[in-house]
Amino acid sequence: MHYHVEMSSLVAYEDSESEDDCLDQTEEGTPTFTQTCEQNRVCNSSQVTPHSLTPGPDRSTVEYHGSVSEINNTSQHPLSQPQSCLDGQRKYCSAGMAQGKHFTTAPLHAAQGKNSPLQTLPYMPKSFSDSLKPAKRLCTVPSGVRPYVPKRQRLATSVDTVDPKFLAEQVPGNQTRESQILSEVSARVKPYLAHNPSTAGIPRRLLMSLGGHQGPVNTVQWCPVPHLSHLLLSASMDKTFKVWDGAESGRCLRVYTCHSGAVRDACWTPCGRQLLTGSFDNSAVITDVETGQQVVRFDNQFKLMCVVVHPSSPEVLLCGGYSSVVKAWDSRSCKVVKMYKAGIQQTLDILFLRGGTDFITSSDCVSRDSADRTLIAWDFQTAAKVSNQIYHERYTCPSLALHPLEESFVAQTNGNYMAVFSSQQPYRMNKRRRYEGHKVEGYAVQCEFSLDGTILASGSSTGSAHFYDYHGARSLHTLHAHSQPCLCVTQHHVLPATAATCDWAGEIKIWHRGL
């Protein structure tokens, strides 16, 4: 018995690399190149939209909430490409056009050797970044031999055929599409910028409700820059923090998802262009507001409860949380410059006093008879304890607030009252003045002063927002704001009688004086 074995060598060379990919064939023998969206090997595939990009775990993600028409246009034309990108495809594929999820090429005429069994199709990068990497494989069809194209020439061609504008549309949070966040001034805020802030008022009516967070919102904060003060920052246990238009439209301008754990605290930098956040993923992150890109990340090796920027040195920040140590970081070198050690288990809040030479930390350390380490004053430069005999009642203090004009600060306590302390040594407590009427009951309820220091606001575990006369220590007004615990009340420093509140259910509300 004789067997006839017919073998043909189908070999194409490209810098001595192996190739084992093949192409499908139609019934008529026409070579086709089939590619699914999941493989993503089509040349500069335009099926990638800003919403479908998936970054790595160490990179921030930005979800852009633009206008409805803009989003619809993107979804209706998933295969639209700049002309330069299509020209680059025609160079490699003689009659290639993207149809649905498949890419089909017409028969390629062999440049030489009609009887050659092999036709070589250059590797087509799935993205611009892949075009910078060496191609690993060639796709072959039994039709003829295509002249060999050197890698360097193909690489240069791929780079030249990509339109920079097309790339800018694919990068999440690019400045081309998002630069208006910090450039626009709210029409509602603009009339008040030319005048000195008037006496703070009491908000009484609901202006708008902002929904979108899927977990408790721990804090809300208006942008400190006056002409950008319509921007409202929120941080949530759903691992995201957001920037809203809190003055007019109530739109969510940007969602930031650079944390893998709950975002426990967040604040603006003094310039208003960056955000500092602390998370249960052990990291503090500085994020650019416009681009949404992570500027720098600090690994603290413990869950963070509070982050704060130094008032006179914005490049320095403090991080505290589930540790006996508070760390001071320099954002320029990404190194720990100071460490403040205390015999505690958890730092609840950090407050810089005027000038930034001293700061106060609040902890969960309460002994059986006293709370001698509940509030600790530190010297920022020497990292030495200035005093730990500040507050002697057996209640923890989940939040602290500095008076904007006077030498005093307020501590929110789990005794369901706020206590007043001198911000100068020896930091004595004013026993004749306390603010009562709200409930804390173990929640991290925050308190805050108005810009002129006359009104002290606080949330409540009952869902209400309370406003107190600071000097008279009496209740001015109570807003029945939420059905869940109200964790934060922040008063606007430009718009009169305007405040934002957030609650344990993830809801944010804007309040104003009304008519």
Short mmCIF file of C-alpha atoms in Angstrom, two decimals:
data_model
loop_
_atom_site.label_atom_id
_atom_site.label_comp_id
_atom_site.label_asym_id
_atom_site.label_seq_id
_atom_site.Cartn_x
_atom_site.Cartn_y
_atom_site.Cartn_z
CA MET A 1 0.00 0.00 0.00
CA HIS A 2 1.40 3.33 -1.04
CA TYR A 3 0.53 6.68 0.42
CA HIS A 4 1.13 9.82 -1.49
CA VAL A 5 1.98 12.69 0.83
CA GLU A 6 1.93 16.16 -0.62
CA MET A 7 3.59 18.86 1.47
CA SER A 8 4.04 22.50 0.74
CA SER A 9 6.07 24.91 2.75
CA LEU A 10 4.10 28.00 3.64
CA VAL A 11 6.66 30.20 5.25
CA ALA A 12 6.89 33.99 5.44
CA TYR A 13 9.74 35.72 7.15
CA GLU A 14 9.71 38.78 9.28
CA ASP A 15 12.79 39.20 11.42
CA SER A 16 12.89 35.46 12.09
CA GLU A 17 9.59 35.43 13.98
CA SER A 18 7.20 32.47 13.96
CA GLU A 19 3.76 32.77 12.46
CA ASP A 20 0.87 30.41 12.99
CA ASP A 21 -2.17 32.55 12.30
CA CYS A 22 -4.31 31.73 9.30
CA LEU A 23 -7.14 33.35 7.45
CA ASP A 24 -10.60 32.04 6.68
CA GLN A 25 -11.61 31.37 3.10
CA THR A 26 -14.95 31.75 1.40
CA GLU A 27 -16.53 29.07 -0.74
CA GLU A 28 -15.31 30.78 -3.87
CA GLY A 29 -11.76 30.83 -2.60
CA THR A 30 -11.76 34.50 -1.80
CA PRO A 31 -9.48 35.14 1.19
CA THR A 32 -11.25 36.87 4.09
CA PHE A 33 -9.88 38.21 7.31
CA THR A 34 -12.47 37.74 10.10
CA GLN A 35 -12.01 39.60 13.31
CA THR A 36 -14.26 39.96 16.32
CA CYS A 37 -14.47 43.02 18.55
CA GLU A 38 -13.03 41.06 21.46
CA GLN A 39 -9.84 40.28 19.53
CA ASN A 40 -9.40 43.96 18.62
CA ARG A 41 -6.78 43.40 15.93
CA VAL A 42 -8.27 45.67 13.26
CA CYS A 43 -6.01 48.57 12.29
CA ASN A 44 -6.72 51.43 14.71
CA SER A 45 -10.21 50.09 15.41
CA SER A 46 -12.69 52.93 15.73
CA GLN A 47 -15.08 50.77 17.73
CA VAL A 48 -13.35 52.08 20.85
CA THR A 49 -15.26 54.98 22.32
CA PRO A 50 -14.35 57.09 25.37
CA HIS A 51 -16.91 55.16 27.42
CA SER A 52 -15.58 51.74 26.47
CA LEU A 53 -11.94 52.22 27.36
CA THR A 54 -10.81 50.01 30.24
CA PRO A 55 -7.63 51.25 31.98
CA GLY A 56 -5.30 49.28 34.12
CA PRO A 57 -5.77 48.94 37.84
CA ASP A 58 -3.24 51.68 38.59
CA ARG A 59 -4.80 54.27 36.36
CA SER A 60 -7.71 56.51 37.00
CA THR A 61 -10.85 56.19 34.95
CA VAL A 62 -13.04 59.07 33.99
CA GLU A 63 -16.64 58.75 32.88
CA TYR A 64 -17.65 61.86 30.96
CA HIS A 65 -21.22 63.01 31.36
CA GLY A 66 -21.69 65.35 28.46
CA SER A 67 -24.76 66.46 26.60
CA VAL A 68 -27.28 63.91 25.39
CA SER A 69 -26.71 64.77 21.73
CA GLU A 70 -22.97 64.30 22.09
CA ILE A 71 -23.35 60.88 23.66
CA ASN A 72 -25.93 59.80 21.07
CA ASN A 73 -23.69 60.81 18.20
CA THR A 74 -20.92 58.68 19.60
CA SER A 75 -23.12 55.62 20.04
CA GLN A 76 -24.74 55.91 16.61
CA HIS A 77 -21.45 55.96 14.74
CA PRO A 78 -19.20 53.44 16.48
CA LEU A 79 -17.16 52.85 13.34
CA SER A 80 -16.52 56.42 12.29
CA GLN A 81 -12.84 57.23 11.78
CA PRO A 82 -10.78 60.20 10.67
CA GLN A 83 -9.77 60.14 7.04
CA SER A 84 -6.09 59.70 7.85
CA CYS A 85 -6.82 56.51 9.75
CA LEU A 86 -8.85 55.12 6.82
CA ASP A 87 -6.04 55.99 4.45
CA GLY A 88 -3.71 53.96 6.61
CA GLN A 89 -6.06 51.01 6.41
CA ARG A 90 -6.29 51.19 2.64
CA LYS A 91 -2.50 51.01 2.49
CA TYR A 92 -2.59 47.60 4.15
CA CYS A 93 -5.96 46.31 2.93
CA SER A 94 -6.66 46.88 -0.74
CA ALA A 95 -10.42 46.99 -0.31
CA GLY A 96 -10.98 46.81 3.42
CA MET A 97 -13.92 48.45 5.12
CA ALA A 98 -15.25 47.79 8.60
CA GLN A 99 -18.66 46.16 8.45
CA GLY A 100 -20.35 45.39 11.77
CA LYS A 101 -18.03 43.25 13.88
CA HIS A 102 -16.06 41.71 10.97
CA PHE A 103 -13.33 42.98 8.71
CA THR A 104 -13.21 41.45 5.23
CA THR A 105 -10.52 42.01 2.65
CA ALA A 106 -10.90 41.66 -1.09
CA PRO A 107 -8.42 39.43 -2.96
CA LEU A 108 -4.95 40.88 -2.81
CA HIS A 109 -3.01 40.72 -6.05
CA ALA A 110 0.42 39.29 -5.64
CA ALA A 111 3.15 41.75 -6.32
CA GLN A 112 5.36 39.02 -7.64
CA GLY A 113 5.08 35.32 -8.35
CA LYS A 114 1.52 34.53 -9.36
CA ASN A 115 1.98 30.86 -8.60
CA SER A 116 3.34 31.51 -5.12
CA PRO A 117 1.19 29.77 -2.49
CA LEU A 118 1.57 32.49 0.09
CA GLN A 119 0.27 36.00 0.46
CA THR A 120 1.44 38.05 3.39
CA LEU A 121 -0.71 40.61 5.18
CA PRO A 122 1.13 42.96 7.56
CA TYR A 123 0.23 42.96 11.23
CA MET A 124 -2.37 45.55 11.93
CA PRO A 125 -2.17 47.10 15.43
CA LYS A 126 -5.36 47.34 17.42
CA SER A 127 -4.45 50.75 18.81
CA PHE A 128 -1.87 53.45 18.51
CA SER A 129 0.00 52.18 21.56
CA ASP A 130 0.25 48.72 20.01
CA SER A 131 1.71 50.21 16.87
CA LEU A 132 4.75 51.16 18.91
CA LYS A 133 5.37 47.51 19.73
CA PRO A 134 7.05 45.05 17.34
CA ALA A 135 4.60 42.96 15.34
CA LYS A 136 4.69 39.34 16.36
CA ARG A 137 2.78 37.50 13.65
CA LEU A 138 1.83 37.65 10.03
CA CYS A 139 -1.52 36.63 8.58
CA THR A 140 -1.26 34.42 5.49
CA VAL A 141 -3.58 33.38 2.71
CA PRO A 142 -2.78 30.96 -0.12
CA SER A 143 -3.02 33.44 -2.97
CA GLY A 144 0.40 34.84 -3.63
CA VAL A 145 3.36 36.55 -2.02
CA ARG A 146 3.25 40.14 -0.94
CA PRO A 147 6.60 41.93 -0.84
CA TYR A 148 8.20 41.98 2.60
CA VAL A 149 7.72 45.26 4.47
CA PRO A 150 10.40 45.98 7.10
CA LYS A 151 9.20 46.54 10.62
CA ARG A 152 10.61 50.03 10.89
CA GLN A 153 8.91 51.14 7.71
CA ARG A 154 5.60 49.62 8.75
CA LEU A 155 5.95 51.17 12.23
CA ALA A 156 6.59 54.61 10.80
CA THR A 157 3.65 54.25 8.42
CA SER A 158 1.33 53.23 11.26
CA VAL A 159 2.35 56.25 13.31
CA ASP A 160 1.92 58.63 10.42
CA THR A 161 -1.55 57.42 9.53
CA VAL A 162 -3.06 58.04 12.97
CA ASP A 163 -4.86 61.32 13.35
CA PRO A 164 -3.91 63.03 16.67
CA LYS A 165 -7.45 64.35 16.99
CA PHE A 166 -8.77 60.81 16.75
CA LEU A 167 -6.45 59.74 19.54
CA ALA A 168 -7.50 62.67 21.68
CA GLU A 169 -11.11 61.53 21.46
CA GLN A 170 -10.16 58.06 22.73
CA VAL A 171 -8.24 59.22 25.81
CA PRO A 172 -10.58 59.44 28.80
CA GLY A 173 -10.81 62.87 30.31
CA ASN A 174 -8.73 64.61 27.64
CA GLN A 175 -8.40 68.35 27.72
CA THR A 176 -9.86 68.72 24.23
CA ARG A 177 -13.33 67.73 25.37
CA GLU A 178 -13.23 68.59 29.07
CA SER A 179 -11.41 71.90 29.29
CA GLN A 180 -14.68 73.74 29.97
CA ILE A 181 -14.92 72.40 33.53
CA LEU A 182 -12.52 75.01 34.92
CA SER A 183 -12.95 77.68 32.24
CA GLU A 184 -16.66 78.40 32.56
CA VAL A 185 -18.06 80.69 35.23
CA SER A 186 -21.56 80.02 36.45
CA ALA A 187 -24.07 82.71 35.55
CA ARG A 188 -25.58 82.35 39.01
CA VAL A 189 -22.27 82.94 40.78
CA LYS A 190 -20.91 85.68 38.50
CA PRO A 191 -23.03 88.59 39.86
CA TYR A 192 -21.68 88.02 43.37
CA LEU A 193 -17.98 87.94 42.45
CA ALA A 194 -17.61 91.72 42.25
CA HIS A 195 -18.96 92.26 45.76
CA ASN A 196 -17.66 91.32 49.16
CA PRO A 197 -19.52 88.35 50.65
CA SER A 198 -22.47 89.55 52.66
CA THR A 199 -23.56 88.22 56.01
CA ALA A 200 -24.28 84.53 55.85
CA GLY A 201 -27.91 83.52 55.67
CA ILE A 202 -29.93 80.45 56.46
CA PRO A 203 -31.01 78.22 53.54
CA ARG A 204 -34.62 77.15 53.85
CA ARG A 205 -35.79 75.76 50.50
CA LEU A 206 -34.65 72.87 48.35
CA LEU A 207 -33.05 73.99 45.10
CA MET A 208 -32.14 70.61 43.57
CA SER A 209 -31.36 66.99 44.37
CA LEU A 210 -28.30 65.28 42.93
CA GLY A 211 -28.43 61.52 42.56
CA GLY A 212 -25.87 59.10 41.22
CA HIS A 213 -23.82 57.73 44.09
CA GLN A 214 -24.49 54.10 44.96
CA GLY A 215 -23.26 54.34 48.55
CA PRO A 216 -23.07 56.75 51.48
CA VAL A 217 -21.65 60.17 50.61
CA ASN A 218 -19.08 60.97 53.30
CA THR A 219 -18.40 64.59 52.42
CA VAL A 220 -19.29 67.41 50.04
CA GLN A 221 -17.20 70.53 49.51
CA TRP A 222 -17.49 73.65 47.36
CA CYS A 223 -14.47 74.71 45.30
CA PRO A 224 -12.50 77.34 47.30
CA VAL A 225 -11.74 79.49 44.22
CA PRO A 226 -14.54 82.11 44.00
CA HIS A 227 -15.09 82.04 40.23
CA LEU A 228 -15.17 78.22 40.34
CA SER A 229 -17.28 77.98 43.47
CA HIS A 230 -20.22 76.51 41.54
CA LEU A 231 -18.25 73.24 41.44
CA LEU A 232 -19.18 70.78 44.18
CA LEU A 233 -16.98 67.82 45.14
CA SER A 234 -18.48 64.66 46.64
CA ALA A 235 -16.77 61.51 47.95
CA SER A 236 -18.62 58.25 48.46
CA MET A 237 -18.28 54.75 49.83
CA ASP A 238 -19.08 53.47 46.31
CA LYS A 239 -15.35 53.97 45.49
CA THR A 240 -15.94 57.10 43.40
CA PHE A 241 -15.72 60.85 43.84
CA LYS A 242 -17.48 63.32 41.59
CA VAL A 243 -17.57 66.98 40.59
CA TRP A 244 -20.98 68.56 40.06
CA ASP A 245 -22.41 71.84 38.86
CA GLY A 246 -24.05 72.64 42.16
CA ALA A 247 -25.22 76.15 41.29
CA GLU A 248 -27.29 75.83 38.10
CA SER A 249 -27.80 72.62 36.15
CA GLY A 250 -26.96 70.05 38.83
CA ARG A 251 -25.14 67.97 36.19
CA CYS A 252 -22.39 65.56 37.15
CA LEU A 253 -19.42 67.01 35.28
CA ARG A 254 -16.98 64.22 35.99
CA VAL A 255 -16.76 60.85 37.73
CA TYR A 256 -13.37 59.77 39.09
CA THR A 257 -12.73 56.09 39.80
CA CYS A 258 -9.04 55.91 40.62
CA HIS A 259 -9.66 54.13 43.96
CA SER A 260 -10.37 50.45 44.47
CA GLY A 261 -11.85 51.04 47.93
CA ALA A 262 -14.35 53.38 49.55
CA VAL A 263 -13.38 57.05 49.30
CA ARG A 264 -13.48 58.21 52.91
CA ASP A 265 -12.33 61.83 52.55
CA ALA A 266 -11.77 64.37 49.77
CA CYS A 267 -10.84 68.02 49.45
CA TRP A 268 -9.84 70.63 46.88
CA THR A 269 -6.30 71.94 46.65
CA PRO A 270 -6.09 75.73 47.17
CA CYS A 271 -5.68 76.38 43.43
CA GLY A 272 -8.92 74.53 42.65
CA ARG A 273 -7.34 72.50 39.85
CA GLN A 274 -6.61 69.31 41.75
CA LEU A 275 -8.39 67.02 44.17
CA LEU A 276 -6.92 65.16 47.15
CA THR A 277 -8.69 61.97 48.18
CA GLY A 278 -8.10 59.30 50.82
CA SER A 279 -9.49 55.79 50.54
CA PHE A 280 -9.84 52.46 52.27
CA ASP A 281 -7.55 51.05 49.58
CA ASN A 282 -4.66 52.46 51.69
CA SER A 283 -3.85 55.22 49.21
CA ALA A 284 -4.13 58.98 48.94
CA VAL A 285 -4.36 60.32 45.39
CA ILE A 286 -4.01 63.76 43.84
CA THR A 287 -6.14 63.97 40.69
CA ASP A 288 -6.30 66.63 38.00
CA VAL A 289 -9.82 68.05 37.83
CA GLU A 290 -9.86 68.73 34.09
CA THR A 291 -8.04 65.75 32.64
CA GLY A 292 -9.16 63.29 35.30
CA GLN A 293 -5.66 61.84 35.32
CA GLN A 294 -3.95 60.68 38.49
CA VAL A 295 -1.11 63.09 39.29
CA VAL A 296 0.47 61.19 42.15
CA ARG A 297 -0.46 58.32 44.46
CA PHE A 298 0.72 57.79 48.05
CA ASP A 299 0.67 54.30 49.57
CA ASN A 300 0.15 54.66 53.32
CA GLN A 301 -0.16 50.93 54.12
CA PHE A 302 -3.29 51.55 56.18
CA LYS A 303 -6.87 52.55 55.50
CA LEU A 304 -7.30 56.30 55.35
CA MET A 305 -9.94 58.22 57.27
CA CYS A 306 -8.77 61.78 56.64
CA VAL A 307 -6.50 63.76 54.31
CA VAL A 308 -5.64 67.45 54.52
CA VAL A 309 -3.42 69.90 52.62
CA HIS A 310 -0.98 72.15 54.48
CA PRO A 311 -2.44 75.71 54.42
CA SER A 312 0.81 77.49 53.54
CA SER A 313 2.65 74.67 51.71
CA PRO A 314 0.17 73.04 49.31
CA GLU A 315 2.75 70.48 48.22
CA VAL A 316 2.61 68.91 51.70
CA LEU A 317 -0.31 66.80 52.85
CA LEU A 318 -1.19 64.78 55.95
CA CYS A 319 -2.83 61.35 55.97
CA GLY A 320 -4.41 59.63 58.96
CA GLY A 321 -6.51 56.53 59.44
CA TYR A 322 -6.36 53.02 60.87
CA SER A 323 -2.90 53.47 62.32
CA SER A 324 -1.14 55.00 65.31
CA VAL A 325 0.89 57.13 62.88
CA VAL A 326 -0.02 60.25 60.89
CA LYS A 327 2.15 60.62 57.79
CA ALA A 328 3.20 63.86 56.11
CA TRP A 329 3.95 63.48 52.39
CA ASP A 330 5.72 65.78 49.95
CA SER A 331 3.92 65.51 46.61
CA ARG A 332 7.02 66.67 44.70
CA SER A 333 9.23 63.80 45.84
CA CYS A 334 6.45 61.33 46.75
CA LYS A 335 8.22 60.65 50.03
CA VAL A 336 7.20 60.72 53.68
CA VAL A 337 8.80 63.80 55.23
CA LYS A 338 7.34 63.55 58.75
CA MET A 339 5.74 60.92 60.94
CA TYR A 340 3.64 61.72 64.01
CA LYS A 341 3.36 58.74 66.36
CA ALA A 342 0.83 58.41 69.17
CA GLY A 343 -0.48 55.56 71.29
CA ILE A 344 -3.78 55.37 69.47
CA GLN A 345 -5.49 52.95 67.12
CA GLN A 346 -7.25 55.25 64.68
CA THR A 347 -7.11 58.90 63.58
CA LEU A 348 -10.56 60.30 62.83
CA ASP A 349 -9.77 63.83 61.66
CA ILE A 350 -6.91 66.30 61.19
CA LEU A 351 -7.18 70.09 61.52
CA PHE A 352 -4.41 72.59 60.75
CA LEU A 353 -4.48 75.66 62.95
CA ARG A 354 -3.83 79.13 61.61
CA GLY A 355 -0.46 79.44 59.92
CA GLY A 356 0.11 75.70 59.74
CA THR A 357 2.70 75.55 62.53
CA ASP A 358 0.46 73.35 64.69
CA PHE A 359 -2.33 70.90 63.95
CA ILE A 360 -4.89 68.92 65.94
CA THR A 361 -5.68 65.24 65.50
CA SER A 362 -8.78 63.47 66.75
CA SER A 363 -8.57 59.79 67.66
CA ASP A 364 -10.77 56.98 68.89
CA CYS A 365 -8.67 56.51 72.02
CA VAL A 366 -10.94 56.79 75.06
CA SER A 367 -9.89 55.29 78.37
CA ARG A 368 -12.22 54.17 81.11
CA ASP A 369 -12.04 57.38 83.13
CA SER A 370 -10.96 60.03 80.63
CA ALA A 371 -10.13 60.82 77.04
CA ASP A 372 -6.66 62.28 77.50
CA ARG A 373 -5.60 61.36 73.95
CA THR A 374 -8.84 62.06 72.13
CA LEU A 375 -7.50 65.43 70.89
CA ILE A 376 -3.74 65.84 70.44
CA ALA A 377 -1.94 69.03 69.41
CA TRP A 378 1.24 68.55 67.33
CA ASP A 379 4.12 70.76 66.28
CA PHE A 380 4.30 70.32 62.52
CA GLN A 381 8.05 70.90 62.15
CA THR A 382 9.38 68.87 65.07
CA ALA A 383 6.65 66.19 65.09
CA ALA A 384 6.47 66.61 68.87
CA LYS A 385 3.28 66.51 70.92
CA VAL A 386 2.37 69.97 72.13
CA SER A 387 -0.54 68.81 74.29
CA ASN A 388 -2.75 65.78 74.81
CA GLN A 389 -4.71 67.21 77.73
CA ILE A 390 -7.24 69.15 75.66
CA TYR A 391 -10.52 67.26 75.95
CA HIS A 392 -11.31 65.25 79.06
CA GLU A 393 -14.80 63.97 78.45
CA ARG A 394 -15.32 60.37 77.41
CA TYR A 395 -16.54 60.99 73.88
CA THR A 396 -14.76 60.63 70.61
CA CYS A 397 -14.71 63.54 68.16
CA PRO A 398 -15.39 62.47 64.56
CA SER A 399 -14.75 65.91 63.01
CA LEU A 400 -13.08 69.26 63.64
CA ALA A 401 -13.65 72.76 62.21
CA LEU A 402 -11.54 75.93 62.47
CA HIS A 403 -13.17 79.34 62.94
CA PRO A 404 -12.31 81.51 59.90
CA LEU A 405 -11.64 84.69 61.91
CA GLU A 406 -11.27 84.00 65.62
CA GLU A 407 -8.64 81.93 67.42
CA SER A 408 -10.89 78.98 68.13
CA PHE A 409 -11.98 75.64 66.72
CA VAL A 410 -14.95 73.34 67.21
CA ALA A 411 -15.01 69.58 67.80
CA GLN A 412 -18.02 67.44 66.93
CA THR A 413 -18.50 64.88 69.69
CA ASN A 414 -20.38 61.63 70.10
CA GLY A 415 -21.98 63.22 73.15
CA ASN A 416 -24.43 64.84 70.69
CA TYR A 417 -22.96 68.31 71.04
CA MET A 418 -20.17 70.47 69.62
CA ALA A 419 -17.50 71.86 71.96
CA VAL A 420 -15.44 75.03 71.46
CA PHE A 421 -11.68 75.20 72.09
CA SER A 422 -9.07 77.91 71.91
CA SER A 423 -6.72 77.45 68.95
CA GLN A 424 -3.81 78.81 70.97
CA GLN A 425 -1.92 77.04 73.70
CA PRO A 426 -2.96 75.56 76.04
CA TYR A 427 -6.06 74.89 73.85
CA ARG A 428 -8.59 75.22 76.65
CA MET A 429 -12.19 74.18 76.16
CA ASN A 430 -14.94 76.77 76.65
CA LYS A 431 -17.18 75.01 79.17
CA ARG A 432 -19.86 77.68 79.00
CA ARG A 433 -20.58 77.26 75.30
CA ARG A 434 -21.73 74.16 73.52
CA TYR A 435 -24.07 73.50 70.62
CA GLU A 436 -26.78 70.92 71.19
CA GLY A 437 -29.89 69.71 69.40
CA HIS A 438 -28.49 67.33 66.78
CA LYS A 439 -27.53 63.66 67.07
CA VAL A 440 -24.27 61.95 66.17
CA GLU A 441 -24.69 58.41 67.50
CA GLY A 442 -21.49 56.99 66.05
CA TYR A 443 -21.77 58.46 62.53
CA ALA A 444 -18.96 60.59 61.12
CA VAL A 445 -21.11 63.73 61.19
CA GLN A 446 -19.19 66.82 60.07
CA CYS A 447 -19.49 70.45 61.13
CA GLU A 448 -18.50 73.66 59.35
CA PHE A 449 -18.43 77.45 59.78
CA SER A 450 -19.83 80.01 57.39
CA LEU A 451 -17.30 82.31 55.72
CA ASP A 452 -17.91 85.13 58.20
CA GLY A 453 -17.88 82.76 61.17
CA THR A 454 -21.33 83.71 62.45
CA ILE A 455 -23.10 80.43 61.62
CA LEU A 456 -22.03 76.94 62.63
CA ALA A 457 -23.67 74.13 60.67
CA SER A 458 -23.84 70.43 61.46
CA GLY A 459 -25.46 67.30 60.13
CA SER A 460 -27.34 64.83 62.26
CA SER A 461 -27.96 61.11 62.43
CA THR A 462 -31.68 61.93 62.25
CA GLY A 463 -31.20 63.28 58.70
CA SER A 464 -31.58 66.95 59.64
CA ALA A 465 -29.22 69.86 58.98
CA HIS A 466 -28.78 72.20 61.95
CA PHE A 467 -27.66 75.84 61.87
CA TYR A 468 -26.44 77.52 65.08
CA ASP A 469 -25.57 81.07 66.08
CA TYR A 470 -21.89 80.70 66.88
CA HIS A 471 -21.65 83.54 69.40
CA GLY A 472 -25.02 82.95 71.03
CA ALA A 473 -24.76 79.13 71.00
CA ARG A 474 -28.44 78.86 70.07
CA SER A 475 -30.23 77.05 67.28
CA LEU A 476 -31.23 79.24 64.33
CA HIS A 477 -32.91 76.77 62.03
CA THR A 478 -33.31 73.05 61.40
CA LEU A 479 -33.72 71.65 57.89
CA HIS A 480 -35.40 68.27 57.60
CA ALA A 481 -33.09 67.42 54.74
CA HIS A 482 -32.87 63.63 54.47
CA SER A 483 -34.51 60.45 55.62
CA GLN A 484 -31.09 58.86 56.27
CA PRO A 485 -28.30 60.28 58.51
CA CYS A 486 -27.02 63.61 57.18
CA LEU A 487 -23.23 63.35 57.27
CA CYS A 488 -22.14 66.78 56.05
CA VAL A 489 -23.42 70.33 55.62
CA THR A 490 -21.23 72.75 53.67
CA GLN A 491 -22.13 76.42 53.24
CA HIS A 492 -21.38 78.31 50.04
CA HIS A 493 -18.83 81.09 50.49
CA VAL A 494 -20.04 83.26 47.56
CA LEU A 495 -23.75 82.63 47.11
CA PRO A 496 -25.73 83.91 50.10
CA ALA A 497 -27.80 81.45 52.13
CA THR A 498 -26.79 78.45 50.00
CA ALA A 499 -25.64 75.09 51.33
CA ALA A 500 -25.15 71.49 50.23
CA THR A 501 -25.96 68.40 52.28
CA CYS A 502 -25.31 64.67 51.79
CA ASP A 503 -26.58 61.56 53.48
CA TRP A 504 -25.98 57.89 54.20
CA ALA A 505 -28.17 56.81 51.27
CA GLY A 506 -25.97 58.52 48.67
CA GLU A 507 -28.16 61.56 48.03
CA ILE A 508 -26.91 65.15 47.70
CA LYS A 509 -29.16 68.18 48.01
CA ILE A 510 -28.63 71.88 47.35
CA TRP A 511 -30.50 74.37 49.52
CA HIS A 512 -31.03 78.12 49.17
CA ARG A 513 -32.92 80.94 50.77
CA GLY A 514 -35.74 80.95 48.22
CA LEU A 515 -38.23 83.73 47.61
#
